[in-house]
Coordinates of C-alpha atoms in Angstrom, one line a residue:
X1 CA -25.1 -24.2 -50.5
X2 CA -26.4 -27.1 -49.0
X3 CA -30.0 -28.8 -50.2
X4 CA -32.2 -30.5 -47.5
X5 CA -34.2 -33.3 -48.6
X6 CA -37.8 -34.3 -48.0
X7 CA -36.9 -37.0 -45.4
X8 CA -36.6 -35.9 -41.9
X9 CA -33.7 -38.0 -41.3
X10 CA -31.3 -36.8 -43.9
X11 CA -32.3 -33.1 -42.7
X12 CA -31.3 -34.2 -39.1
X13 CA -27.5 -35.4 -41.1
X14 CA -27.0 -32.4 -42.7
X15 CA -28.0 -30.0 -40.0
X16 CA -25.4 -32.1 -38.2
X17 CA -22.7 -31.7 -40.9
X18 CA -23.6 -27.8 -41.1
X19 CA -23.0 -27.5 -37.0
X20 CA -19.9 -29.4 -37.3
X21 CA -18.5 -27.6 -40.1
X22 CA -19.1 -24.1 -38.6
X23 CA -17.4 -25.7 -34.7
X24 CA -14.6 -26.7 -36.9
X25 CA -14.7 -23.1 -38.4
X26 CA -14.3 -21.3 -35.0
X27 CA -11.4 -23.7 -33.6
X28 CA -9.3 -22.6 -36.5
X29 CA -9.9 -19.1 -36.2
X30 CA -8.9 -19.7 -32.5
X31 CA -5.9 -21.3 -33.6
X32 CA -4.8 -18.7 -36.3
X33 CA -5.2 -16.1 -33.0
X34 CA -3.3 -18.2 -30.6
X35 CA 0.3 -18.8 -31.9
X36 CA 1.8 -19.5 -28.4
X37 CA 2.4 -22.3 -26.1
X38 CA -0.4 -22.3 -23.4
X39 CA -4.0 -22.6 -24.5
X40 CA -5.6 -19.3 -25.0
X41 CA -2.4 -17.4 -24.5
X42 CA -2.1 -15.0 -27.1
X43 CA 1.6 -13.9 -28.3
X44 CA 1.6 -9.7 -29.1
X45 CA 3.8 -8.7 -30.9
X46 CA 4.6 -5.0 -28.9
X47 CA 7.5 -3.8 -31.3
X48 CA 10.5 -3.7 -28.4
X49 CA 12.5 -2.0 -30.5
X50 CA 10.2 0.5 -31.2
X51 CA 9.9 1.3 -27.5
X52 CA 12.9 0.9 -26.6
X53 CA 13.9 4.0 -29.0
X54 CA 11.1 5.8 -28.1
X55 CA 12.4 5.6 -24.0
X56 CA 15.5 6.6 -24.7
X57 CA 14.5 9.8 -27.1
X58 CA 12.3 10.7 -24.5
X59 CA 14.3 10.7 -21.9
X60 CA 17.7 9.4 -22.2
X61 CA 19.2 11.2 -25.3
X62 CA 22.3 14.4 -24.9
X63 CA 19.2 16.3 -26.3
X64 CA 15.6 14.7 -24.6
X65 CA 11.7 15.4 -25.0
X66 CA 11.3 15.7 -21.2
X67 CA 14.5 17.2 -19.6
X68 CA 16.1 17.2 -15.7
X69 CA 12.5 18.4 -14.3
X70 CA 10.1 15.9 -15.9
X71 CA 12.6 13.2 -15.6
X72 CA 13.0 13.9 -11.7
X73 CA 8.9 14.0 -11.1
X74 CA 8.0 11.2 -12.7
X75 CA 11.5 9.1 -12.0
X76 CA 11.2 10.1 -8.7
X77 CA 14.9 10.3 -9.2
X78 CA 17.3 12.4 -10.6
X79 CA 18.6 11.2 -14.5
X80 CA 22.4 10.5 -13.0
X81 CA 21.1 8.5 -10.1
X82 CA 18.9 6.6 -12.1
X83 CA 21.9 5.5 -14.5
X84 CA 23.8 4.5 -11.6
X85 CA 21.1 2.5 -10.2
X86 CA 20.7 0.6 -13.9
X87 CA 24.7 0.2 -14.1
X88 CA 24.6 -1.4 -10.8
X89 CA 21.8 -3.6 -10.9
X90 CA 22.5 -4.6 -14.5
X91 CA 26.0 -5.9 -13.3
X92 CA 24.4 -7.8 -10.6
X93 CA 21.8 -9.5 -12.1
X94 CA 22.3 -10.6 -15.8
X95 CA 18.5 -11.0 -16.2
X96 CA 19.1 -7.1 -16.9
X97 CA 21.2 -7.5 -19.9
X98 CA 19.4 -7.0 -23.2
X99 CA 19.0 -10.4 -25.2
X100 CA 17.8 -12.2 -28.4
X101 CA 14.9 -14.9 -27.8
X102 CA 15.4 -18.5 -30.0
X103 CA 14.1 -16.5 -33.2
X104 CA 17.0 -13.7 -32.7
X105 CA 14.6 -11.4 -32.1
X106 CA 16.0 -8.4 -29.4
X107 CA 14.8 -8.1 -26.3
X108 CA 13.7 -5.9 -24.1
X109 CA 16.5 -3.1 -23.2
X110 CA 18.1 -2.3 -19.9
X111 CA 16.0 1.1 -19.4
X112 CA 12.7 -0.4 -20.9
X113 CA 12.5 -3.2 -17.9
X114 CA 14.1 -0.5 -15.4
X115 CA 11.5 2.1 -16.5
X116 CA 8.7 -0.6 -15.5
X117 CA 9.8 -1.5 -12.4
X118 CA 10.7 2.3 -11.0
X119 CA 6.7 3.5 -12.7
X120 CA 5.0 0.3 -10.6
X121 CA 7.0 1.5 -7.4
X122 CA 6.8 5.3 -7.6
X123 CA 2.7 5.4 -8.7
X124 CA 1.5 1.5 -7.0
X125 CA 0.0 0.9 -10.7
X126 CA -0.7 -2.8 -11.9
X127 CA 2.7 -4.6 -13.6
X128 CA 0.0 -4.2 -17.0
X129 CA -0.6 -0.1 -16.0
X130 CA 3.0 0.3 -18.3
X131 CA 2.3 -2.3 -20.9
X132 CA 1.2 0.7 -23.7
X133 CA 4.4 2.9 -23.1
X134 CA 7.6 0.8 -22.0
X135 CA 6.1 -2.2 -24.1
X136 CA 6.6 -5.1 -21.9
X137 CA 3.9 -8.1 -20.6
X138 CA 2.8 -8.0 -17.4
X139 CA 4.6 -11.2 -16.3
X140 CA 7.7 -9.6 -17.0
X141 CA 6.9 -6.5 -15.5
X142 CA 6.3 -8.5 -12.5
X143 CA 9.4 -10.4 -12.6
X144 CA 11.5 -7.4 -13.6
X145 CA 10.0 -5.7 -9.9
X146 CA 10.9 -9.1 -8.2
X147 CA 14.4 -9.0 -9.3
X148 CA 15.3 -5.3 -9.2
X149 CA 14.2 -5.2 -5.5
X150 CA 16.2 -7.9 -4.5
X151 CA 19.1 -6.6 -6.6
X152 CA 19.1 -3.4 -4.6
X153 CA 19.1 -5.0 -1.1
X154 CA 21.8 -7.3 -1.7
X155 CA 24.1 -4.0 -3.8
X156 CA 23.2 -0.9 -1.6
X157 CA 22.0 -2.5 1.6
X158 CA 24.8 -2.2 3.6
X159 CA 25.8 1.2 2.5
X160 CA 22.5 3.1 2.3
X161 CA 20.7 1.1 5.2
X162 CA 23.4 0.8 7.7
X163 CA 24.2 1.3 11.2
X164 CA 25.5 4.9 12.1
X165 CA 29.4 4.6 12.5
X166 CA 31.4 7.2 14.9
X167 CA 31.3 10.0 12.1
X168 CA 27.7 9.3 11.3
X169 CA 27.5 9.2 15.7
X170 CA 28.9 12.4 16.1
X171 CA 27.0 14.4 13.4
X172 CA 23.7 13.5 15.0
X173 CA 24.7 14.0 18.3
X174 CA 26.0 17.6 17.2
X175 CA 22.4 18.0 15.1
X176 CA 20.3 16.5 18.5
X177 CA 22.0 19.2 20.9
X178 CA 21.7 22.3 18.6
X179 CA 18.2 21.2 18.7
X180 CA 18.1 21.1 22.4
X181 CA 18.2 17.2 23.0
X182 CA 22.0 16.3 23.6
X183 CA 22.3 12.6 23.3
X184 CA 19.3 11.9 20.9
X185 CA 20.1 10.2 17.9
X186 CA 16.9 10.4 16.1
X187 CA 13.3 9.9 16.3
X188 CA 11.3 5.8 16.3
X189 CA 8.0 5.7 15.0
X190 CA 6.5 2.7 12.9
X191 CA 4.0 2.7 10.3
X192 CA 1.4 0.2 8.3
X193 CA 1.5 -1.2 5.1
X194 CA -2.1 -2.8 4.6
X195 CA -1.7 -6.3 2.5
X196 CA -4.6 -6.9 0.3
X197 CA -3.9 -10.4 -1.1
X198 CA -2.6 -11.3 2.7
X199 CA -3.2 -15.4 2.3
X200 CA -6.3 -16.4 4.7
X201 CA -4.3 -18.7 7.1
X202 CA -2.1 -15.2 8.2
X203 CA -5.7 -13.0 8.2
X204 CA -5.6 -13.5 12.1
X205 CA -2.1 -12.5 12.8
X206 CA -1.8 -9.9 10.1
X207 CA -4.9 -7.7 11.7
X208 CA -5.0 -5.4 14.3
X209 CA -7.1 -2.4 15.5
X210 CA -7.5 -1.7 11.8
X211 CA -9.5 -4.4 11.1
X212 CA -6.9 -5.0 8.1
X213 CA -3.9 -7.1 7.7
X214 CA -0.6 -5.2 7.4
X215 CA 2.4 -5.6 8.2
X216 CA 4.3 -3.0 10.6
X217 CA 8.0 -0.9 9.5
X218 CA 9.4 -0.3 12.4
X219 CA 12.2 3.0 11.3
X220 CA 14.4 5.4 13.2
X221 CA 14.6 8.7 11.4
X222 CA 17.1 11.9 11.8
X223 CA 16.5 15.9 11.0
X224 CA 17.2 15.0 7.1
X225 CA 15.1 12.6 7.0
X226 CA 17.8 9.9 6.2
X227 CA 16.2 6.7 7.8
X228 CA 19.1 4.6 10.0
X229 CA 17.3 1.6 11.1
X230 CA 14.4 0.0 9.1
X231 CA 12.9 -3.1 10.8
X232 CA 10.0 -4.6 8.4
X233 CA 7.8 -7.5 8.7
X234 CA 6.1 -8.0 11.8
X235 CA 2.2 -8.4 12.0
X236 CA 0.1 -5.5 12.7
X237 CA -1.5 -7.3 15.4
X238 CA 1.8 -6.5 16.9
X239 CA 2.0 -3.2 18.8
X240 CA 5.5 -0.8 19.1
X241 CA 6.5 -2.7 22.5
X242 CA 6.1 -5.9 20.8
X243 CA 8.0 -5.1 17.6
X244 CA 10.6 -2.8 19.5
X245 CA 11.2 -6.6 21.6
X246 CA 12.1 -8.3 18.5
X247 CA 13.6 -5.8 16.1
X248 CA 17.6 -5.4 16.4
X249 CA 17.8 -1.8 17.2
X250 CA 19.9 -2.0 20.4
X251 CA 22.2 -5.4 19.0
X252 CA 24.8 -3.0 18.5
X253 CA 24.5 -1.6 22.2
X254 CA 24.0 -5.1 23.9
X255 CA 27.1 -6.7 21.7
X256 CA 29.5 -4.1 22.4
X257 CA 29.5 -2.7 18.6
X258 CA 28.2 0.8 19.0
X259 CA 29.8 3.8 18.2
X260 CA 30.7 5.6 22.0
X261 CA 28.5 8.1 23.0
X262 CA 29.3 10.9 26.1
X263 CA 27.1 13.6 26.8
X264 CA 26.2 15.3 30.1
X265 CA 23.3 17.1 31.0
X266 CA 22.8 19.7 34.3
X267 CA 26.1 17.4 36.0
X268 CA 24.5 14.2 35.0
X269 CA 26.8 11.9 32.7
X270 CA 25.4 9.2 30.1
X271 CA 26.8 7.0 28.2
X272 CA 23.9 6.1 26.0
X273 CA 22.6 7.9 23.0
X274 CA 18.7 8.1 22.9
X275 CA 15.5 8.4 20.1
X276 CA 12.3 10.3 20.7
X277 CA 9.4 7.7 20.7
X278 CA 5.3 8.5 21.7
X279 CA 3.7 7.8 24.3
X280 CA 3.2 3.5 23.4
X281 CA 7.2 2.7 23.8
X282 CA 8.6 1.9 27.1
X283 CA 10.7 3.8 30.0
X284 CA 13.8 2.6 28.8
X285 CA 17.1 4.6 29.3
X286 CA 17.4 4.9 25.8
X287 CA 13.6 6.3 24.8
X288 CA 12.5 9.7 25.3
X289 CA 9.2 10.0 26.2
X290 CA 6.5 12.7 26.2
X291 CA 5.7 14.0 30.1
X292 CA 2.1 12.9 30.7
X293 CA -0.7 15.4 31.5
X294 CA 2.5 18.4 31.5
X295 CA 2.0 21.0 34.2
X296 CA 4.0 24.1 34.5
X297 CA 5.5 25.9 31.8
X298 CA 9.0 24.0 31.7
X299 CA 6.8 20.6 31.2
X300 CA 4.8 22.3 28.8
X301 CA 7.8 23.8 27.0
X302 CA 9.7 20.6 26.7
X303 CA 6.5 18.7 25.6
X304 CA 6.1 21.3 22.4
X305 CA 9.9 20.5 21.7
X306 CA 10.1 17.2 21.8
X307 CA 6.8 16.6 19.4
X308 CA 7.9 19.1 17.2
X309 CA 11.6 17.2 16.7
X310 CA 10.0 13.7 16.8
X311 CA 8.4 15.0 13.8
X312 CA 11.1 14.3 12.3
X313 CA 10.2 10.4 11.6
X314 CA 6.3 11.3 10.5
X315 CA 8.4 13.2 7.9
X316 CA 10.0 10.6 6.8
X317 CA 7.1 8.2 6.5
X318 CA 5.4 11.2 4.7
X319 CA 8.4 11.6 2.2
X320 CA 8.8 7.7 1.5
X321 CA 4.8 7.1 0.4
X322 CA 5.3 10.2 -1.9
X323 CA 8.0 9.2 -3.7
X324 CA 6.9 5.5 -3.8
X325 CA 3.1 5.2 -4.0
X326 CA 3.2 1.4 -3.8
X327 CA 4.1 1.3 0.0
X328 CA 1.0 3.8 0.7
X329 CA -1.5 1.9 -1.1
X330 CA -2.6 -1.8 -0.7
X331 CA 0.0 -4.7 -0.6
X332 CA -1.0 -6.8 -4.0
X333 CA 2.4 -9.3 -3.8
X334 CA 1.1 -12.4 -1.9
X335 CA 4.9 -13.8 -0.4
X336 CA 6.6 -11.7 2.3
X337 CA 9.8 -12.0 1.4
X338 CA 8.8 -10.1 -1.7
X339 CA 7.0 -8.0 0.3
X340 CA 10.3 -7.1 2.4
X341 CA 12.2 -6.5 -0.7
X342 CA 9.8 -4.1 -1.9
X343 CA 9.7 -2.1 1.4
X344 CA 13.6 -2.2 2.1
X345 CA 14.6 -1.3 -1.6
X346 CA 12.2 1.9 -1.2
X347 CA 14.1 2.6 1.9
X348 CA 17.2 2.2 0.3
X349 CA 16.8 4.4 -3.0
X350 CA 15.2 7.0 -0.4
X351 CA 18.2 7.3 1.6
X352 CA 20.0 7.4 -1.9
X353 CA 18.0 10.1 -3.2
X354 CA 18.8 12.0 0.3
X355 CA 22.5 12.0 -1.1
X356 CA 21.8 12.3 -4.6
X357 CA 20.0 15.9 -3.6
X358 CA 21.9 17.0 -0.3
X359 CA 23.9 19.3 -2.9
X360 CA 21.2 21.9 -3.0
X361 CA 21.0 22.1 0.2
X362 CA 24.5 23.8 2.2
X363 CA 23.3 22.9 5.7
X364 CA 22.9 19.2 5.2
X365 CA 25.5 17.4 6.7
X366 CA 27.5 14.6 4.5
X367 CA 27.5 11.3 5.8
X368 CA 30.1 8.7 4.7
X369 CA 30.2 5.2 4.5
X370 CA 33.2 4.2 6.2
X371 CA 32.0 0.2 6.5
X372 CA 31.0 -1.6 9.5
X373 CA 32.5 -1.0 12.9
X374 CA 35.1 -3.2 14.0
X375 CA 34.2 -6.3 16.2
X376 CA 34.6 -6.8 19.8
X377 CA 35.6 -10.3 20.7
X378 CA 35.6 -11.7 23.9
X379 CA 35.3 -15.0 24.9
X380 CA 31.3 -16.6 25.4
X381 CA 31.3 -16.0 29.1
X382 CA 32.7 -12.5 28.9
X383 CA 30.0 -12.0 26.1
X384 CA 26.8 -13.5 27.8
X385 CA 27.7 -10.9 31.0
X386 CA 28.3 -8.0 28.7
X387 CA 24.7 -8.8 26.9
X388 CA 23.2 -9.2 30.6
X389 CA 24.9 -6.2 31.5
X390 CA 23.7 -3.9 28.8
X391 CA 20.0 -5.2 28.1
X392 CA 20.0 -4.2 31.9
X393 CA 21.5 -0.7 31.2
X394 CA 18.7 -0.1 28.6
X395 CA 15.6 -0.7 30.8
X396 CA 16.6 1.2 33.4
X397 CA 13.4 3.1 34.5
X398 CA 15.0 5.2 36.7
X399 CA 17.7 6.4 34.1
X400 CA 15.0 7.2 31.8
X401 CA 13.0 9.3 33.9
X402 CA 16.5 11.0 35.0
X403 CA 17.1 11.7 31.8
X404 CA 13.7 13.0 30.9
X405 CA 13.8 15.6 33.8
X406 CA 17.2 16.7 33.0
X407 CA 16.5 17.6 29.5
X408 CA 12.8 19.2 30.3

């Protein structure tokens, strides 16, 4: 214990010496706590392996705590769909494979970073919200989403988010006439996804009516609710014309690529298939639209129908912010491109869980991927006046209203 003398000064030095000793005293105890490389950074030691056992006991063992039920509510996904998903993405992306940091220590496992990334998209939580369960930072949780979404698009993006091919053509056509719309080939709606962290340069372009930025999904939907077309990224401020102008839904028909389509209806022939849109989209040959202000029972009748199959797409919308909570609740990712992956990998997986299920249900048709259509080359002039030709053919007012009246 320290004396104090008489003197005032020699008080004043050891009050000094007593301050510095106890500043010196907290900067080691801040040390002993720190142990990593950044200042203040704290390392945890979170017991992988521990986790890691617990995961797969839970969920993943012959003999499991939570079995097929629990698994599919809170997976979102069936047990065999997940594996395949893991398989996949673990091939792809080696970041996936379980490893030893410098100290040999192992890392996290396969299902431990797979079960973080599925839990952020399925409820929206925080990359931290899984920290106590799955055991893993939230920097890695975050990198973990970054990577698996990209992993899906580039592995199941051309199967499960592809083009309808003549078999796929030919189903919906048969579905769209015993539902009293020969021709239609689904329904076009597009829906919101609000961006919270939405950078403050974009704020302009990224709000609309809603007085928040989003960004706009433009998506074509059939009666199973398998969506065919997913066109992500424009601004809110943006309306359906405007996105329906810049999306690539008709490339197929202008290029030449397009599975054929021949229907008639009351001695009328067409050689375009159609989608059920509201009120917004434009008379084009190839959008349904509802009568406005209907008068008469047949204008009436028609109007009923063609909401209650156009439903089809709200269903969809519906079905995809249930399963994955993180495209119905705020945007937290600040890049887009992130942003797309995240929107198009929910698409994806939804489209696979459509397969992964259709077995319960005997009246769901089985669509195969059969790869992309074959190419139609012509020469550049051939192909400018077959473009010309076609994006004519589509915005043909008076062919839309033809075909309105015939099917009404």
């Amino acid at each position: 214990m320290l004396m104090f003398s008489s003197d005032s000064s020699d008080k004043e030095d050891e009050l000094l010496l007593v301050i510095a000793i106890e500043e010196e005293q907290a900067a080691a105890a801040r040390r002993s706590h720190q142990r990593g490389s950044m200042p203040g950074h704290a390392v945890i030691d979170r017991h992988h392996r521990e986790g890691a056992a617990r995961l797969y006991n839970d969920y993943f063992t012959d003999n499991p705590v939570y079995g097929d039920v629990l698994f599919r509510r809170r997976f979102r996904m069936t047990r065999r769909l997940f594996l395949r998903i893991a398989a996949a993405v673990e091939e792809h992306d080696t970041w996936f494979w379980q490893g030893r940091d410098a100290t040999g220590k192992l890392g996290l496992s396969l299902l431990q970073k797979m079960t973080a990334v599925i839990w952020q998209l399925a409820y929206g939580v925080s990359s931290d919200a899984v920290d106590e369960y799955v055991r893993i930072g939230a920097s890695t949780a975050m990198l973990a989403l970054r990577k698996f979404v990209q992993a899906i698009v580039e592995v199941f993006g051309d199967e499960y988010l592809r083009a309808p091919n003549e078999a796929d053509t030919a189903r919906l056509l048969a579905e769209g006439e015993r539902c009293g719309f020969p021709g239609m080939l689904g329904s076009i709606d597009f829906m919101h996804w609000v961006w919270k962290n939405c950078p403050k340069v974009w704020h302009g372009a990224y709000t609309g009516h809603t007085r928040k930025p989003s960004i706009v999904l433009e998506a074509v939907a059939s009666y199973e609710l398998w969506i065919w077309h997913a066109f992500f990224g424009m601004p809110v401020s943006l309306n359906d014309i405007n996105v329906l102008h810049r999306s690539n839904l008709f490339t197929r028909l202008t290029d030449g690529t397009a599975p054929t389509v021949s229907y008639s209806i009351n001695g009328n022939r067409y050689d375009m298939g159609y989608y059920l849109g509201d009120g917004i989209y434009p008379e084009w040959a190839t959008i349904v639209k509802a009568i406005p202000a209907p008068r008469g029972n047949k204008s009436i009748h028609f109007s009923a129908m063609r909401a209650s199959v156009r439903k089809d797409v709200e269903r969809a919308f519906g079905v995809l912010q249930a399963r994955f909570a993180i495209v119905r609740g705020p945007a937290r990712v600040w890049d887009q491109s992130t942003l797309h992956n995240i929107m198009t990998a929910c698409v994806i997986m939804h489209n696979m869980i459509i397969e992964d299920e259709r077995g319960s249900a005997s009246t769901v048709q089985v669509f195969d991927y059969m790869g992309e259509p074959s190419k139609v080359h012509r020469n550049a002039d051939e192909g400018v006046l077959h473009y010309v030709e076609a994006t004519q053919a589509i915005r043909i007012r008076a062919m839309h209203r033809q075909l309105r009246d015939d099917l009404s």
